[in-house]
mmCIF file of C-alpha atoms in Angstrom:
data_model
loop_
_atom_site.group_PDB
_atom_site.id
_atom_site.type_symbol
_atom_site.label_atom_id
_atom_site.label_comp_id
_atom_site.label_asym_id
_atom_site.label_seq_id
_atom_site.Cartn_x
_atom_site.Cartn_y
_atom_site.Cartn_z
ATOM 1 C CA MET A 8 -0.512 21.021 0.888
ATOM 2 C CA ASN A 9 2.709 20.909 -1.108
ATOM 3 C CA TRP A 10 4.138 17.422 -1.357
ATOM 4 C CA ILE A 11 6.154 15.422 -3.839
ATOM 5 C CA ILE A 12 6.137 11.699 -4.480
ATOM 6 C CA ARG A 13 9.358 10.169 -5.722
ATOM 7 C CA LYS A 14 11.166 6.879 -5.764
ATOM 8 C CA ALA A 15 13.074 6.253 -2.569
ATOM 9 C CA GLN A 16 16.786 6.803 -3.093
ATOM 10 C CA THR A 17 18.723 6.359 0.128
ATOM 11 C CA MET A 18 18.904 4.454 3.390
ATOM 12 C CA ASP A 19 17.555 7.619 5.030
ATOM 13 C CA ASP A 20 14.370 7.143 2.991
ATOM 14 C CA VAL A 21 14.189 3.479 4.025
ATOM 15 C CA GLU A 22 14.710 4.350 7.691
ATOM 16 C CA SER A 23 12.016 7.045 7.513
ATOM 17 C CA VAL A 24 9.568 4.527 6.054
ATOM 18 C CA SER A 25 10.549 1.977 8.709
ATOM 19 C CA ASP A 26 9.927 4.625 11.388
ATOM 20 C CA ILE A 27 6.374 5.043 10.051
ATOM 21 C CA TYR A 28 5.910 1.255 10.173
ATOM 22 C CA ASP A 29 7.118 1.322 13.787
ATOM 23 C CA LEU A 30 4.713 4.112 14.751
ATOM 24 C CA ILE A 31 1.807 2.187 13.288
ATOM 25 C CA HIS A 32 2.928 -1.010 15.056
ATOM 26 C CA ARG A 33 2.955 0.943 18.331
ATOM 27 C CA GLN A 34 -0.526 2.321 17.656
ATOM 28 C CA GLU A 35 -1.816 -1.157 16.890
ATOM 29 C CA GLU A 36 -0.256 -2.576 20.052
ATOM 30 C CA ALA A 37 -1.889 0.221 22.059
ATOM 31 C CA GLY A 38 -5.281 -0.532 20.502
ATOM 32 C CA ILE A 39 -5.486 2.825 18.697
ATOM 33 C CA VAL A 40 -5.709 1.256 15.215
ATOM 34 C CA SER A 41 -6.411 -2.196 13.843
ATOM 35 C CA ILE A 42 -4.407 -2.906 10.704
ATOM 36 C CA GLY A 43 -3.450 -6.558 11.148
ATOM 37 C CA TRP A 44 0.306 -6.056 11.019
ATOM 38 C CA LYS A 45 2.749 -7.903 13.279
ATOM 39 C CA ARG A 46 5.877 -6.275 14.674
ATOM 40 C CA GLY A 47 8.993 -8.121 13.591
ATOM 41 C CA VAL A 48 7.136 -9.848 10.750
ATOM 42 C CA TYR A 49 5.420 -7.322 8.486
ATOM 43 C CA PRO A 50 6.117 -4.659 7.562
ATOM 44 C CA VAL A 51 9.666 -4.227 8.796
ATOM 45 C CA LEU A 52 12.769 -2.328 7.751
ATOM 46 C CA GLN A 53 13.619 -5.207 5.396
ATOM 47 C CA THR A 54 10.276 -4.691 3.612
ATOM 48 C CA ALA A 55 11.251 -1.139 2.696
ATOM 49 C CA LEU A 56 14.891 -2.052 2.024
ATOM 50 C CA GLN A 57 13.951 -4.822 -0.407
ATOM 51 C CA ALA A 58 11.588 -2.425 -2.214
ATOM 52 C CA LEU A 59 14.423 0.123 -2.464
ATOM 53 C CA VAL A 60 16.688 -2.546 -3.970
ATOM 54 C CA ASN A 61 13.880 -3.490 -6.400
ATOM 55 C CA ASP A 62 13.347 0.190 -7.283
ATOM 56 C CA THR A 63 9.678 -0.052 -6.252
ATOM 57 C CA LEU A 64 9.604 1.994 -3.038
ATOM 58 C CA PHE A 65 7.969 5.408 -3.318
ATOM 59 C CA VAL A 66 7.901 8.132 -0.693
ATOM 60 C CA MET A 67 5.736 11.205 -0.295
ATOM 61 C CA CYS A 68 7.658 14.126 1.163
ATOM 62 C CA ILE A 69 6.643 17.466 2.608
ATOM 63 C CA LYS A 70 9.626 19.782 3.036
ATOM 64 C CA ASP A 71 12.073 16.853 2.805
ATOM 65 C CA ARG A 72 10.183 14.875 5.472
ATOM 66 C CA VAL A 73 8.849 11.452 4.477
ATOM 67 C CA VAL A 74 5.164 11.489 5.442
ATOM 68 C CA ALA A 75 3.849 8.532 3.445
ATOM 69 C CA SER A 76 5.097 5.566 1.473
ATOM 70 C CA ALA A 77 3.997 2.692 -0.717
ATOM 71 C CA ILE A 78 5.432 -0.048 -2.869
ATOM 72 C CA ILE A 79 4.318 -0.091 -6.501
ATOM 73 C CA ASN A 80 5.024 -3.113 -8.663
ATOM 74 C CA GLN A 81 3.288 -5.896 -10.548
ATOM 75 C CA HIS A 82 3.535 -8.591 -7.895
ATOM 76 C CA GLN A 83 0.114 -10.048 -7.147
ATOM 77 C CA PRO A 84 0.185 -11.853 -3.791
ATOM 78 C CA GLU A 85 -0.894 -15.475 -3.534
ATOM 79 C CA GLY A 86 -4.402 -14.562 -2.394
ATOM 80 C CA TYR A 87 -5.071 -12.631 -5.583
ATOM 81 C CA SER A 88 -5.610 -15.891 -7.470
ATOM 82 C CA THR A 89 -8.820 -16.418 -5.471
ATOM 83 C CA ALA A 90 -10.398 -13.013 -6.174
ATOM 84 C CA ASN A 91 -13.357 -12.463 -8.463
ATOM 85 C CA TRP A 92 -11.605 -10.011 -10.761
ATOM 86 C CA GLN A 93 -13.965 -8.270 -13.155
ATOM 87 C CA TYR A 94 -11.182 -6.482 -15.008
ATOM 88 C CA THR A 95 -8.887 -9.053 -16.494
ATOM 89 C CA ALA A 96 -5.553 -8.133 -18.013
ATOM 90 C CA ASP A 97 -2.233 -9.743 -18.812
ATOM 91 C CA GLU A 98 -0.042 -9.849 -15.706
ATOM 92 C CA ASN A 99 2.327 -7.369 -17.339
ATOM 93 C CA LYS A 100 -0.549 -4.864 -17.606
ATOM 94 C CA VAL A 101 -1.555 -4.917 -13.916
ATOM 95 C CA GLY A 102 -0.113 -2.520 -11.340
ATOM 96 C CA VAL A 103 -0.313 -3.361 -7.649
ATOM 97 C CA LEU A 104 -0.080 -1.026 -4.658
ATOM 98 C CA HIS A 105 1.392 -2.532 -1.485
ATOM 99 C CA THR A 106 1.907 -1.295 2.060
ATOM 100 C CA LEU A 107 0.472 2.197 1.665
ATOM 101 C CA VAL A 108 1.267 4.049 4.895
ATOM 102 C CA VAL A 109 0.720 7.597 6.060
ATOM 103 C CA HIS A 110 2.568 8.960 9.076
ATOM 104 C CA PRO A 111 0.074 9.179 11.976
ATOM 105 C CA ASP A 112 0.786 12.929 12.361
ATOM 106 C CA PHE A 113 -0.466 13.490 8.797
ATOM 107 C CA LEU A 114 -3.710 11.502 8.784
ATOM 108 C CA ARG A 115 -6.982 12.995 7.569
ATOM 109 C CA GLN A 116 -5.250 15.412 5.213
ATOM 110 C CA GLY A 117 -5.988 13.535 1.993
ATOM 111 C CA LEU A 118 -2.478 12.143 1.597
ATOM 112 C CA GLY A 119 -3.657 8.553 1.173
ATOM 113 C CA LYS A 120 -6.081 9.663 -1.529
ATOM 114 C CA ASP A 121 -3.309 11.662 -3.201
ATOM 115 C CA PHE A 122 -0.959 8.681 -3.084
ATOM 116 C CA VAL A 123 -3.548 6.433 -4.728
ATOM 117 C CA ALA A 124 -4.038 9.060 -7.460
ATOM 118 C CA PHE A 125 -0.248 9.087 -7.994
ATOM 119 C CA PHE A 126 -0.244 5.273 -8.143
ATOM 120 C CA GLU A 127 -2.911 5.317 -10.848
ATOM 121 C CA ALA A 128 -1.133 7.996 -12.890
ATOM 122 C CA TYR A 129 2.185 6.153 -12.569
ATOM 123 C CA CYS A 130 0.631 2.886 -13.769
ATOM 124 C CA ARG A 131 -1.209 4.638 -16.597
ATOM 125 C CA GLY A 132 2.097 6.181 -17.658
ATOM 126 C CA LEU A 133 3.613 2.708 -17.909
ATOM 127 C CA GLY A 134 0.765 1.556 -20.123
ATOM 128 C CA TRP A 135 -0.823 -0.692 -17.523
ATOM 129 C CA ASP A 136 -4.581 -1.278 -17.861
ATOM 130 C CA VAL A 137 -5.716 -2.358 -14.400
ATOM 131 C CA VAL A 138 -4.684 -1.494 -10.858
ATOM 132 C CA ARG A 139 -5.171 -3.653 -7.785
ATOM 133 C CA LEU A 140 -4.619 -3.229 -4.097
ATOM 134 C CA ASP A 141 -5.625 -4.915 -0.892
ATOM 135 C CA THR A 142 -6.097 -4.442 2.805
ATOM 136 C CA GLN A 143 -6.780 -6.703 5.716
ATOM 137 C CA VAL A 144 -10.447 -6.685 6.720
ATOM 138 C CA LYS A 145 -9.328 -5.549 10.196
ATOM 139 C CA ASN A 146 -8.232 -2.269 8.607
ATOM 140 C CA ASN A 147 -11.609 -0.643 8.004
ATOM 141 C CA ARG A 148 -10.455 2.844 6.911
ATOM 142 C CA PRO A 149 -9.719 1.822 3.296
ATOM 143 C CA PHE A 150 -13.219 0.343 2.964
ATOM 144 C CA ASN A 151 -14.518 3.902 2.813
ATOM 145 C CA LEU A 152 -11.682 5.363 0.769
ATOM 146 C CA TYR A 153 -11.177 2.884 -2.056
ATOM 147 C CA PRO A 154 -14.798 2.726 -3.302
ATOM 148 C CA LYS A 155 -14.925 6.555 -3.280
ATOM 149 C CA LEU A 156 -11.892 6.482 -5.572
ATOM 150 C CA GLY A 157 -13.640 4.164 -8.020
ATOM 151 C CA TYR A 158 -12.312 0.823 -6.784
ATOM 152 C CA ARG A 159 -14.437 -2.303 -6.902
ATOM 153 C CA LEU A 160 -14.237 -4.912 -4.153
ATOM 154 C CA ALA A 161 -13.236 -8.112 -5.967
ATOM 155 C CA GLY A 162 -13.397 -10.373 -2.956
ATOM 156 C CA ILE A 163 -12.571 -11.064 0.647
ATOM 157 C CA LYS A 164 -10.655 -14.273 1.175
ATOM 158 C CA GLU A 165 -8.763 -15.900 4.004
ATOM 159 C CA VAL A 166 -5.226 -16.261 2.686
ATOM 160 C CA PRO A 167 -1.596 -16.606 3.805
ATOM 161 C CA PHE A 168 -0.008 -13.176 3.791
ATOM 162 C CA GLN A 169 3.502 -11.715 4.043
ATOM 163 C CA GLY A 170 4.934 -14.446 6.256
ATOM 164 C CA LEU A 171 2.350 -14.020 9.004
ATOM 165 C CA THR A 172 1.812 -17.265 10.900
ATOM 166 C CA GLU A 173 -1.973 -17.018 10.800
ATOM 167 C CA MET A 174 -4.252 -16.655 7.794
ATOM 168 C CA VAL A 175 -5.672 -13.171 7.215
ATOM 169 C CA GLU A 176 -8.905 -11.957 5.716
ATOM 170 C CA LEU A 177 -7.715 -9.983 2.740
ATOM 171 C CA ALA A 178 -10.006 -7.585 0.905
ATOM 172 C CA MET A 179 -8.895 -7.148 -2.696
ATOM 173 C CA PHE A 180 -9.871 -4.145 -4.815
ATOM 174 C CA GLU A 181 -9.494 -3.342 -8.521
ATOM 175 C CA LYS A 182 -9.964 -0.495 -10.955
ATOM 176 C CA ARG A 183 -9.678 -0.222 -14.719
ATOM 177 C CA LEU A 184 -7.533 2.689 -15.828
#
């Protein structure tokens, strides 16, 4: 499948990403998926907009249609301080993948795997040594994907997360580049 991944550039990109968030919120509310997100709290349009402003929002496009998105930066959420990281590195040498989403119409086509490969290549290109990412334990799909891609589970901890009112069980993964 021919796709490109690029930095988001416009409000159209942000709105397309927000539409994917909304679709996943609807699926979660209908009981189709269990991610652990909360409509109106996380992720929301503002999540994507702030990442655009920070120049950290990336979109995967097929024929000019945004089909996946993620935020790539070096921000390690509060819960990361509790993980049992095997691969230590200076904070400025660690890349973090946040809010990886694939449009529900494009699931099971390897796009998530491709996005993670892009994330790793991007971080390697910046000279970063370690990559980290996380998922809520409720979201069981990544538990199969990330280890297959060489990620090590560094811990599962109950932590505050993204302004949610309740604590979440966050599974944190790492990989040395």
